[in-house]
PDB file of C-alpha atoms in Angstrom:
ATOM      1  CA  MET A 237       0.138  -0.341   0.229  1.00 54.00           C
ATOM      2  CA  SER A 238       1.510   3.657  -1.315  1.00 57.00           C
ATOM      3  CA  GLY A 239       1.353   5.906   1.388  1.00 60.00           C
ATOM      4  CA  THR A 240       1.001   6.945   5.042  1.00 69.00           C
ATOM      5  CA  GLY A 241      -2.590   8.152   4.335  1.00 77.00           C
ATOM      6  CA  ASP A 242      -3.626   5.066   2.933  1.00 87.00           C
ATOM      7  CA  ARG A 243      -2.271   2.969   6.214  1.00 90.00           C
ATOM      8  CA  ASP A 244      -3.511   5.177   8.259  1.00 92.00           C
ATOM      9  CA  LEU A 245      -7.129   4.305   6.850  1.00 94.00           C
ATOM     10  CA  LEU A 246      -7.550   1.076   6.661  1.00 94.00           C
ATOM     11  CA  LYS A 247      -6.173   1.247   9.813  1.00 94.00           C
ATOM     12  CA  ARG A 248      -8.927   4.046  11.305  1.00 96.00           C
ATOM     13  CA  ALA A 249     -11.680   1.533   8.632  1.00 96.00           C
ATOM     14  CA  TYR A 250     -10.864  -1.537  10.941  1.00 96.00           C
ATOM     15  CA  GLU A 251     -10.828   0.961  14.215  1.00 97.00           C
ATOM     16  CA  ALA A 252     -14.395   1.593  13.386  1.00 97.00           C
ATOM     17  CA  TRP A 253     -15.371  -2.395  12.350  1.00 97.00           C
ATOM     18  CA  ASP A 254     -14.234  -3.684  15.343  1.00 97.00           C
ATOM     19  CA  ALA A 255     -15.881  -1.129  17.364  1.00 98.00           C
ATOM     20  CA  GLN A 256     -19.053  -1.781  15.825  1.00 97.00           C
ATOM     21  CA  ASP A 257     -19.245   1.785  14.363  1.00 98.00           C
ATOM     22  CA  TRP A 258     -20.993   2.212  10.447  1.00 98.00           C
ATOM     23  CA  PRO A 259     -20.887   4.456   9.365  1.00 97.00           C
ATOM     24  CA  VAL A 260     -17.419   5.473  10.023  1.00 97.00           C
ATOM     25  CA  ALA A 261     -15.880   2.246   8.912  1.00 98.00           C
ATOM     26  CA  GLY A 262     -18.411   2.427   5.912  1.00 97.00           C
ATOM     27  CA  GLU A 263     -17.668   5.491   5.046  1.00 97.00           C
ATOM     28  CA  VAL A 264     -13.958   4.893   4.925  1.00 97.00           C
ATOM     29  CA  LEU A 265     -13.681   1.234   3.030  1.00 97.00           C
ATOM     30  CA  GLU A 266     -15.125   3.242   0.285  1.00 97.00           C
ATOM     31  CA  ARG A 267     -12.243   6.266   0.203  1.00 96.00           C
ATOM     32  CA  LEU A 268      -9.944   3.558   0.214  1.00 96.00           C
ATOM     33  CA  VAL A 269     -10.972   1.867  -1.759  1.00 96.00           C
ATOM     34  CA  ARG A 270     -11.401   3.885  -4.515  1.00 96.00           C
ATOM     35  CA  ARG A 271      -7.996   5.491  -3.956  1.00 94.00           C
ATOM     36  CA  GLN A 272      -6.329   2.332  -3.537  1.00 93.00           C
ATOM     37  CA  PRO A 273      -9.109   0.282  -6.750  1.00 93.00           C
ATOM     38  CA  ASP A 274      -5.828  -2.011  -8.059  1.00 92.00           C
ATOM     39  CA  HIS A 275      -4.853  -3.309  -4.387  1.00 94.00           C
ATOM     40  CA  PRO A 276      -4.729  -6.913  -3.893  1.00 94.00           C
ATOM     41  CA  GLU A 277      -7.443  -7.014  -0.797  1.00 95.00           C
ATOM     42  CA  ALA A 278      -9.529  -3.994  -2.383  1.00 96.00           C
ATOM     43  CA  ALA A 279     -12.640  -6.633  -3.427  1.00 96.00           C
ATOM     44  CA  VAL A 280     -12.081  -6.753   0.475  1.00 97.00           C
ATOM     45  CA  TRP A 281     -12.763  -3.244   1.326  1.00 97.00           C
ATOM     46  CA  TRP A 282     -15.603  -3.297  -1.596  1.00 98.00           C
ATOM     47  CA  TYR A 283     -18.311  -6.763   0.102  1.00 98.00           C
ATOM     48  CA  ASP A 284     -16.795  -5.336   3.635  1.00 98.00           C
ATOM     49  CA  ALA A 285     -17.940  -1.073   2.987  1.00 98.00           C
ATOM     50  CA  ALA A 286     -20.978  -2.597   1.388  1.00 98.00           C
ATOM     51  CA  LEU A 287     -21.502  -5.233   4.608  1.00 98.00           C
ATOM     52  CA  ALA A 288     -21.249  -1.804   7.085  1.00 98.00           C
ATOM     53  CA  HIS A 289     -24.373  -0.367   4.695  1.00 98.00           C
ATOM     54  CA  LYS A 290     -26.136  -3.717   4.995  1.00 98.00           C
ATOM     55  CA  PHE A 291     -26.524  -3.380   9.248  1.00 97.00           C
ATOM     56  CA  LEU A 292     -26.657   0.457   8.605  1.00 97.00           C
ATOM     57  CA  ARG A 293     -29.787  -1.181   6.832  1.00 97.00           C
ATOM     58  CA  ASN A 294     -29.053   1.405   4.267  1.00 98.00           C
ATOM     59  CA  TRP A 295     -29.637  -0.072   1.627  1.00 98.00           C
ATOM     60  CA  ALA A 296     -29.057   2.113  -1.449  1.00 98.00           C
ATOM     61  CA  LYS A 297     -25.588   2.635  -0.520  1.00 98.00           C
ATOM     62  CA  ALA A 298     -24.811  -1.727   0.021  1.00 98.00           C
ATOM     63  CA  TYR A 299     -26.569  -2.493  -3.323  1.00 98.00           C
ATOM     64  CA  GLU A 300     -23.818   0.554  -5.405  1.00 98.00           C
ATOM     65  CA  LEU A 301     -20.520  -1.298  -3.108  1.00 98.00           C
ATOM     66  CA  GLY A 302     -22.498  -4.285  -2.660  1.00 98.00           C
ATOM     67  CA  ARG A 303     -22.623  -4.283  -6.359  1.00 98.00           C
ATOM     68  CA  GLU A 304     -19.031  -3.458  -7.032  1.00 98.00           C
ATOM     69  CA  ALA A 305     -17.806  -6.006  -4.287  1.00 98.00           C
ATOM     70  CA  ALA A 306     -20.082  -8.982  -6.406  1.00 98.00           C
ATOM     71  CA  ALA A 307     -17.758  -7.639  -9.695  1.00 97.00           C
ATOM     72  CA  ARG A 308     -14.665  -8.910  -7.743  1.00 96.00           C
ATOM     73  CA  ALA A 309     -16.125 -11.822  -6.908  1.00 97.00           C
ATOM     74  CA  GLU A 310     -15.994 -16.019  -8.610  1.00 97.00           C
ATOM     75  CA  ARG A 311     -19.920 -16.768  -9.413  1.00 96.00           C
ATOM     76  CA  GLY A 312     -21.175 -20.239  -8.169  1.00 95.00           C
ATOM     77  CA  THR A 313     -18.810 -20.356  -4.959  1.00 96.00           C
ATOM     78  CA  GLN A 314     -20.688 -19.628  -2.845  1.00 96.00           C
ATOM     79  CA  ASP A 315     -20.005 -16.394  -2.067  1.00 97.00           C
ATOM     80  CA  PRO A 316     -21.962 -14.264   0.564  1.00 97.00           C
ATOM     81  CA  ALA A 317     -21.263 -11.309  -1.886  1.00 98.00           C
ATOM     82  CA  PHE A 318     -23.737 -12.877  -3.861  1.00 98.00           C
ATOM     83  CA  TRP A 319     -25.786 -13.135  -1.246  1.00 98.00           C
ATOM     84  CA  ASN A 320     -25.676  -9.884   0.136  1.00 98.00           C
ATOM     85  CA  LEU A 321     -26.066  -7.918  -3.079  1.00 98.00           C
ATOM     86  CA  GLY A 322     -29.541 -10.003  -3.246  1.00 98.00           C
ATOM     87  CA  ILE A 323     -30.963  -8.718  -0.923  1.00 98.00           C
ATOM     88  CA  ALA A 324     -29.841  -5.074  -1.464  1.00 98.00           C
ATOM     89  CA  ALA A 325     -31.472  -5.393  -5.185  1.00 98.00           C
ATOM     90  CA  THR A 326     -34.324  -6.798  -4.205  1.00 98.00           C
ATOM     91  CA  ILE A 327     -35.668  -3.964  -1.210  1.00 98.00           C
ATOM     92  CA  MET A 328     -34.288  -1.924  -3.909  1.00 98.00           C
ATOM     93  CA  GLY A 329     -36.222  -3.403  -6.626  1.00 97.00           C
ATOM     94  CA  ASP A 330     -33.700  -4.472  -9.551  1.00 98.00           C
ATOM     95  CA  TRP A 331     -35.010  -7.664 -10.126  1.00 97.00           C
ATOM     96  CA  ALA A 332     -32.375  -8.108 -13.292  1.00 97.00           C
ATOM     97  CA  THR A 333     -29.675  -6.974 -10.850  1.00 98.00           C
ATOM     98  CA  ALA A 334     -31.178  -9.336  -8.267  1.00 98.00           C
ATOM     99  CA  ARG A 335     -31.964 -12.621 -10.344  1.00 97.00           C
ATOM    100  CA  ASP A 336     -28.268 -12.337 -11.973  1.00 97.00           C
ATOM    101  CA  ALA A 337     -27.020 -12.340  -7.785  1.00 98.00           C
ATOM    102  CA  TRP A 338     -28.875 -15.348  -6.561  1.00 98.00           C
ATOM    103  CA  GLN A 339     -27.244 -16.665 -10.041  1.00 97.00           C
ATOM    104  CA  GLY A 340     -23.332 -15.489  -9.295  1.00 97.00           C
ATOM    105  CA  PHE A 341     -23.905 -17.107  -5.786  1.00 97.00           C
ATOM    106  CA  GLY A 342     -25.343 -20.713  -7.802  1.00 97.00           C
ATOM    107  CA  ILE A 343     -29.022 -20.605  -6.661  1.00 96.00           C
ATOM    108  CA  PRO A 344     -31.200 -21.528  -9.595  1.00 94.00           C
ATOM    109  CA  VAL A 345     -33.909 -19.038  -9.864  1.00 94.00           C
ATOM    110  CA  PRO A 346     -36.699 -18.871 -11.731  1.00 90.00           C
ATOM    111  CA  ASP A 347     -35.847 -16.249 -15.042  1.00 89.00           C
ATOM    112  CA  GLY A 348     -37.729 -13.799 -16.674  1.00 90.00           C
ATOM    113  CA  GLU A 349     -38.359  -9.915 -15.677  1.00 91.00           C
ATOM    114  CA  GLY A 350     -40.057  -8.128 -12.472  1.00 93.00           C
ATOM    115  CA  GLU A 351     -41.045  -9.982  -9.200  1.00 95.00           C
ATOM    116  CA  ILE A 352     -39.464 -12.888  -8.124  1.00 96.00           C
ATOM    117  CA  VAL A 353     -41.907 -14.851  -7.034  1.00 95.00           C
ATOM    118  CA  ALA A 354     -41.537 -19.153  -6.955  1.00 95.00           C
ATOM    119  CA  ASP A 355     -41.385 -21.335  -4.122  1.00 95.00           C
ATOM    120  CA  PHE A 356     -38.395 -22.311  -1.611  1.00 95.00           C
ATOM    121  CA  GLY A 357     -39.773 -23.959   0.925  1.00 95.00           C
ATOM    122  CA  VAL A 358     -40.961 -22.804   4.357  1.00 95.00           C
ATOM    123  CA  THR A 359     -38.924 -21.474   6.989  1.00 94.00           C
ATOM    124  CA  PRO A 360     -39.731 -19.694  10.650  1.00 95.00           C
ATOM    125  CA  ILE A 361     -38.504 -15.751  10.095  1.00 95.00           C
ATOM    126  CA  ARG A 362     -37.622 -14.013  13.604  1.00 94.00           C
ATOM    127  CA  LEU A 363     -39.570 -10.171  12.791  1.00 93.00           C
ATOM    128  CA  ASP A 364     -38.414  -7.854  15.193  1.00 84.00           C
ATOM    129  CA  PRO A 365     -35.796  -9.579  15.964  1.00 79.00           C
ATOM    130  CA  GLY A 366     -34.981  -5.709  18.208  1.00 75.00           C
ATOM    131  CA  GLY A 367     -38.177  -5.794  20.208  1.00 77.00           C
ATOM    132  CA  ARG A 368     -40.041  -8.530  20.354  1.00 76.00           C
ATOM    133  CA  ALA A 369     -38.654 -11.095  18.761  1.00 79.00           C
ATOM    134  CA  GLU A 370     -41.760 -13.743  17.540  1.00 89.00           C
ATOM    135  CA  VAL A 371     -40.601 -16.356  15.184  1.00 91.00           C
ATOM    136  CA  VAL A 372     -43.307 -17.602  13.049  1.00 93.00           C
ATOM    137  CA  TRP A 373     -43.450 -19.896   9.875  1.00 94.00           C
ATOM    138  CA  ALA A 374     -43.286 -18.013   6.375  1.00 96.00           C
ATOM    139  CA  ARG A 375     -43.594 -19.753   3.036  1.00 96.00           C
ATOM    140  CA  ARG A 376     -39.883 -18.523   0.523  1.00 97.00           C
ATOM    141  CA  LEU A 377     -40.382 -16.342  -2.768  1.00 97.00           C
ATOM    142  CA  CYS A 378     -37.336 -15.720  -3.037  1.00 97.00           C
ATOM    143  CA  PRO A 379     -34.690 -16.183  -1.641  1.00 97.00           C
ATOM    144  CA  THR A 380     -34.032 -13.809   0.397  1.00 97.00           C
ATOM    145  CA  ARG A 381     -38.873 -12.422   1.555  1.00 98.00           C
ATOM    146  CA  ALA A 382     -41.435 -15.240   2.376  1.00 97.00           C
ATOM    147  CA  ARG A 383     -45.134 -15.088   3.167  1.00 97.00           C
ATOM    148  CA  VAL A 384     -45.782 -15.035   6.348  1.00 96.00           C
ATOM    149  CA  LEU A 385     -48.479 -18.320   7.196  1.00 95.00           C
ATOM    150  CA  ASN A 386     -48.606 -18.147  10.774  1.00 93.00           C
ATOM    151  CA  VAL A 387     -51.145 -15.661  12.420  1.00 94.00           C
ATOM    152  CA  PRO A 388     -48.278 -13.041  14.080  1.00 91.00           C
ATOM    153  CA  THR A 389     -49.624 -12.002  17.711  1.00 85.00           C
ATOM    154  CA  PRO A 390     -51.271  -8.020  18.275  1.00 76.00           C
ATOM    155  CA  GLY A 391     -47.807  -6.395  20.098  1.00 78.00           C
ATOM    156  CA  SER A 392     -46.505  -7.963  16.886  1.00 82.00           C
ATOM    157  CA  GLY A 393     -47.071  -5.139  14.313  1.00 85.00           C
ATOM    158  CA  ARG A 394     -47.369  -8.368  11.680  1.00 91.00           C
ATOM    159  CA  ARG A 395     -49.680  -9.654  10.164  1.00 95.00           C
ATOM    160  CA  PHE A 396     -50.919 -12.387   8.257  1.00 96.00           C
ATOM    161  CA  GLY A 397     -50.224 -12.105   5.018  1.00 97.00           C
ATOM    162  CA  GLU A 398     -47.608 -10.007   5.122  1.00 97.00           C
ATOM    163  CA  ILE A 399     -44.007 -10.675   3.201  1.00 97.00           C
ATOM    164  CA  VAL A 400     -41.970  -9.397   4.899  1.00 97.00           C
ATOM    165  CA  VAL A 401     -37.711  -9.400   3.449  1.00 98.00           C
ATOM    166  CA  HIS A 402     -35.279 -11.991   5.622  1.00 97.00           C
ATOM    167  CA  ASP A 403     -31.287 -11.737   6.086  1.00 96.00           C
ATOM    168  CA  GLY A 404     -29.476 -14.993   4.914  1.00 94.00           C
ATOM    169  CA  ALA A 405     -26.779 -15.450   8.030  1.00 93.00           C
ATOM    170  CA  PRO A 406     -29.482 -17.845  10.324  1.00 93.00           C
ATOM    171  CA  ASN A 407     -29.698 -17.244  13.219  1.00 92.00           C
ATOM    172  CA  GLY A 408     -30.689 -20.323  15.213  1.00 91.00           C
ATOM    173  CA  GLU A 409     -33.084 -23.394  14.325  1.00 90.00           C
ATOM    174  CA  ARG A 410     -36.172 -25.186  14.740  1.00 88.00           C
ATOM    175  CA  VAL A 411     -36.587 -28.907  15.254  1.00 89.00           C
ATOM    176  CA  VAL A 412     -39.547 -30.489  13.839  1.00 87.00           C
ATOM    177  CA  ASP A 413     -40.485 -34.480  12.927  1.00 84.00           C
ATOM    178  CA  GLY A 414     -36.741 -34.658  13.494  1.00 87.00           C
ATOM    179  CA  ARG A 415     -36.789 -31.830  11.184  1.00 90.00           C
ATOM    180  CA  THR A 416     -34.317 -29.052  11.379  1.00 92.00           C
ATOM    181  CA  PHE A 417     -35.193 -25.170  10.052  1.00 93.00           C
ATOM    182  CA  SER A 418     -32.713 -22.354  10.260  1.00 93.00           C
ATOM    183  CA  VAL A 419     -33.951 -19.648  11.866  1.00 95.00           C
ATOM    184  CA  PHE A 420     -33.940 -15.987   9.823  1.00 96.00           C
ATOM    185  CA  ASP A 421     -33.906 -12.329  11.165  1.00 96.00           C
ATOM    186  CA  GLU A 422     -36.926 -10.012   9.782  1.00 96.00           C
ATOM    187  CA  LEU A 423     -35.022  -7.405   7.549  1.00 96.00           C
ATOM    188  CA  LEU A 424     -38.358  -5.311   7.047  1.00 95.00           C
ATOM    189  CA  LEU A 425     -41.791  -5.508   6.150  1.00 96.00           C
ATOM    190  CA  TRP A 426     -41.189  -5.828   2.326  1.00 96.00           C
ATOM    191  CA  ARG A 427     -45.040  -6.095   0.929  1.00 96.00           C
ATOM    192  CA  ALA A 428     -47.438  -5.226   4.329  1.00 96.00           C
ATOM    193  CA  SER A 429     -51.514  -7.125   4.793  1.00 96.00           C
ATOM    194  CA  GLU A 430     -54.818  -5.886   4.283  1.00 95.00           C
ATOM    195  CA  LEU A 431     -56.127  -8.294   6.688  1.00 96.00           C
ATOM    196  CA  PRO A 432     -55.931  -7.032  10.188  1.00 95.00           C
ATOM    197  CA  THR A 433     -56.200  -8.902  13.477  1.00 94.00           C
ATOM    198  CA  THR A 434     -58.837  -9.409  15.279  1.00 94.00           C
ATOM    199  CA  THR A 435     -58.368 -11.634  18.889  1.00 93.00           C
ATOM    200  CA  VAL A 436     -61.779 -13.948  20.034  1.00 95.00           C
ATOM    201  CA  SER A 437     -62.658 -16.882  22.377  1.00 96.00           C
ATOM    202  CA  ILE A 438     -63.878 -19.824  21.809  1.00 96.00           C
ATOM    203  CA  ALA A 439     -65.118 -22.788  23.104  1.00 95.00           C
ATOM    204  CA  ALA A 440     -64.190 -25.865  21.406  1.00 95.00           C
ATOM    205  CA  ALA A 441     -64.553 -29.243  23.611  1.00 95.00           C
ATOM    206  CA  THR A 442     -62.328 -31.480  21.332  1.00 94.00           C
ATOM    207  CA  VAL A 443     -59.709 -30.790  19.083  1.00 93.00           C
ATOM    208  CA  GLU A 444     -61.639 -30.763  16.171  1.00 94.00           C
ATOM    209  CA  ASP A 445     -64.261 -28.777  16.559  1.00 95.00           C
ATOM    210  CA  VAL A 446     -60.477 -26.158  17.068  1.00 94.00           C
ATOM    211  CA  HIS A 447     -58.456 -27.208  12.990  1.00 94.00           C
ATOM    212  CA  ALA A 448     -62.700 -26.896  11.814  1.00 95.00           C
ATOM    213  CA  LEU A 449     -62.393 -23.671  12.648  1.00 96.00           C
ATOM    214  CA  VAL A 450     -58.149 -23.018  11.264  1.00 94.00           C
ATOM    215  CA  ALA A 451     -59.717 -24.655   7.894  1.00 95.00           C
ATOM    216  CA  LEU A 452     -62.854 -22.634   7.809  1.00 97.00           C
ATOM    217  CA  PHE A 453     -60.556 -19.285   8.109  1.00 97.00           C
ATOM    218  CA  GLU A 454     -58.090 -21.342   5.540  1.00 95.00           C
ATOM    219  CA  GLU A 455     -60.467 -22.385   3.395  1.00 96.00           C
ATOM    220  CA  ARG A 456     -61.040 -18.485   1.747  1.00 96.00           C
ATOM    221  CA  GLU A 457     -57.376 -17.691   2.087  1.00 95.00           C
ATOM    222  CA  TYR A 458     -57.475 -15.519   5.907  1.00 97.00           C
ATOM    223  CA  GLY A 459     -54.947 -16.766   9.687  1.00 95.00           C
ATOM    224  CA  ALA A 460     -56.959 -18.824  12.284  1.00 94.00           C
ATOM    225  CA  GLU A 461     -54.643 -20.037  15.129  1.00 92.00           C
ATOM    226  CA  SER A 462     -55.073 -20.794  18.939  1.00 91.00           C
ATOM    227  CA  TRP A 463     -53.291 -18.901  21.368  1.00 85.00           C
ATOM    228  CA  SER A 464     -51.988 -22.317  22.586  1.00 79.00           C
ATOM    229  CA  SER A 465     -49.884 -22.421  19.587  1.00 69.00           C
ATOM    230  CA  HIS A 466     -47.860 -20.422  21.209  1.00 56.00           C
ATOM    231  CA  GLU A 467     -44.149 -20.706  23.262  1.00 55.00           C
ATOM    232  CA  ILE A 468     -42.332 -17.875  24.777  1.00 47.00           C
ATOM    233  CA  ILE A 469     -38.767 -18.598  24.844  1.00 41.00           C
ATOM    234  CA  CYS A 470     -35.937 -16.825  26.486  1.00 38.00           C
ATOM    235  CA  ALA A 471     -33.579 -14.886  23.699  1.00 46.00           C
ATOM    236  CA  CYS A 472     -30.502 -17.138  23.815  1.00 45.00           C
ATOM    237  CA  CYS A 473     -32.606 -19.916  23.468  1.00 44.00           C
ATOM    238  CA  SER A 474     -34.752 -18.883  21.239  1.00 48.00           C
ATOM    239  CA  GLU A 475     -31.515 -18.089  18.724  1.00 52.00           C
ATOM    240  CA  GLY A 476     -29.930 -21.996  19.809  1.00 55.00           C
ATOM    241  CA  GLN A 477     -32.508 -25.563  18.807  1.00 53.00           C
ATOM    242  CA  VAL A 478     -35.818 -25.749  20.303  1.00 47.00           C
ATOM    243  CA  SER A 479     -38.283 -28.642  19.328  1.00 49.00           C
ATOM    244  CA  GLN A 480     -41.452 -27.791  18.642  1.00 50.00           C
ATOM    245  CA  ASP A 481     -44.427 -29.575  18.262  1.00 52.00           C
ATOM    246  CA  PRO A 482     -46.717 -28.782  15.459  1.00 50.00           C
ATOM    247  CA  ARG A 483     -49.871 -29.273  17.114  1.00 53.00           C
ATOM    248  CA  HIS A 484     -52.790 -26.693  16.234  1.00 54.00           C
ATOM    249  CA  GLY A 485     -54.940 -26.177  19.480  1.00 66.00           C
ATOM    250  CA  VAL A 486     -56.477 -28.047  22.036  1.00 85.00           C
ATOM    251  CA  ALA A 487     -58.944 -28.792  23.432  1.00 89.00           C
ATOM    252  CA  GLY A 488     -61.042 -25.780  25.905  1.00 93.00           C
ATOM    253  CA  GLU A 489     -61.421 -22.312  26.353  1.00 93.00           C
ATOM    254  CA  GLN A 490     -58.817 -20.459  24.366  1.00 93.00           C
ATOM    255  CA  ARG A 491     -58.363 -17.593  22.438  1.00 92.00           C
ATOM    256  CA  MET A 492     -57.880 -17.446  19.252  1.00 93.00           C
ATOM    257  CA  SER A 493     -56.217 -14.360  16.751  1.00 93.00           C
ATOM    258  CA  LEU A 494     -58.357 -14.887  13.223  1.00 96.00           C
ATOM    259  CA  ALA A 495     -56.618 -12.965   9.590  1.00 96.00           C
ATOM    260  CA  ALA A 496     -60.256 -11.929   8.026  1.00 97.00           C
ATOM    261  CA  PRO A 497     -61.696  -9.022   6.844  1.00 97.00           C
ATOM    262  CA  PRO A 498     -63.247  -7.490  10.268  1.00 96.00           C
ATOM    263  CA  HIS A 499     -67.027  -7.352   8.168  1.00 96.00           C
ATOM    264  CA  GLU A 500     -66.007 -11.214   7.752  1.00 97.00           C
ATOM    265  CA  VAL A 501     -65.439 -13.248  10.907  1.00 97.00           C
ATOM    266  CA  PRO A 502     -68.623 -13.253  13.449  1.00 97.00           C
ATOM    267  CA  VAL A 503     -70.095 -14.393   9.635  1.00 97.00           C
ATOM    268  CA  LEU A 504     -67.580 -17.191   9.913  1.00 98.00           C
ATOM    269  CA  LEU A 505     -67.636 -17.872  13.505  1.00 98.00           C
ATOM    270  CA  GLU A 506     -71.321 -17.921  14.428  1.00 97.00           C
ATOM    271  CA  ARG A 507     -71.073 -21.049  10.843  1.00 97.00           C
ATOM    272  CA  TRP A 508     -67.761 -23.334  13.243  1.00 98.00           C
ATOM    273  CA  ARG A 509     -70.761 -22.195  16.085  1.00 97.00           C
ATOM    274  CA  ALA A 510     -73.756 -23.550  14.153  1.00 97.00           C
ATOM    275  CA  GLU A 511     -72.405 -26.608  13.299  1.00 96.00           C
ATOM    276  CA  ALA A 512     -72.143 -28.073  16.581  1.00 96.00           C
ATOM    277  CA  PRO A 513     -73.201 -25.505  18.304  1.00 94.00           C
ATOM    278  CA  GLY A 514     -73.781 -28.380  21.283  1.00 92.00           C
ATOM    279  CA  SER A 515     -69.558 -28.049  21.519  1.00 94.00           C
ATOM    280  CA  ARG A 516     -68.976 -25.117  20.699  1.00 96.00           C
ATOM    281  CA  GLY A 517     -68.917 -21.543  21.019  1.00 97.00           C
ATOM    282  CA  TRP A 518     -67.069 -17.361  21.004  1.00 96.00           C
ATOM    283  CA  ALA A 519     -67.231 -14.151  22.142  1.00 95.00           C
ATOM    284  CA  PRO A 520     -65.479 -11.246  21.615  1.00 92.00           C
ATOM    285  CA  THR A 521     -62.227 -10.589  24.424  1.00 84.00           C
ATOM    286  CA  PRO A 522     -62.587  -7.736  25.717  1.00 71.00           C
ATOM    287  CA  ALA A 523     -59.816  -5.870  24.018  1.00 56.00           C
ATOM    288  CA  ASP A 524     -62.376  -6.205  20.466  1.00 44.00           C
TER     289      ASP A 524
END
């Protein structure tokens, strides 16, 4: 490296990095790499500069610098420069670059133009990782976007059917029926849902009564979930490996979270109750 000034920039950049001072680290690394674009470590500096802005959720800058990092990465080797560019390009709506980034990483995605919509399977997503950190199940539409399949709790700030962008680095595991799924942290809300969450109290004589209510809502592409399926665990445990029982409610009195147009909720509940009035009942919760 030529010049004391550049050595000082490098030292300052990684001192800021070690202190997690991402604004300084990103700005200084970019200044350094633009001064030394042919340096043997330039690809690393482009990547780290883009990553610092990813940590800052400065997606425009992460996209700009990520393109430089990916241009210097080897395709088909799962280089993380492509993954981070895929995330940033998705958020910026540059679908051509996003497709190329996923292919550069080594992930096949459907050809075409515009938004990537495919079925990449289900995965647990940690909503609002810096706040309530509620883990829900979601179906992945691309390597970094997923549609929420659960009905999140009212305090989560999220709704059934919303599409979120999630990180690529796993942060915990869930084990269901012997199969292990990685948990990914939400980065941002991509598309909001028009279905609000309504909470009601139900009485169900059997588990099958609960299943019938869930099925009634699912038939209309709405959501219904018993609070009995919720499990509160500490943050340390949540970010480790957790075994889950894929149950869908229990018999008895319980609360249900329902994702549907508010005017349809009582209509559907009454239809459910009328099918077995001796074993089913419901009432609004006091909060409603």
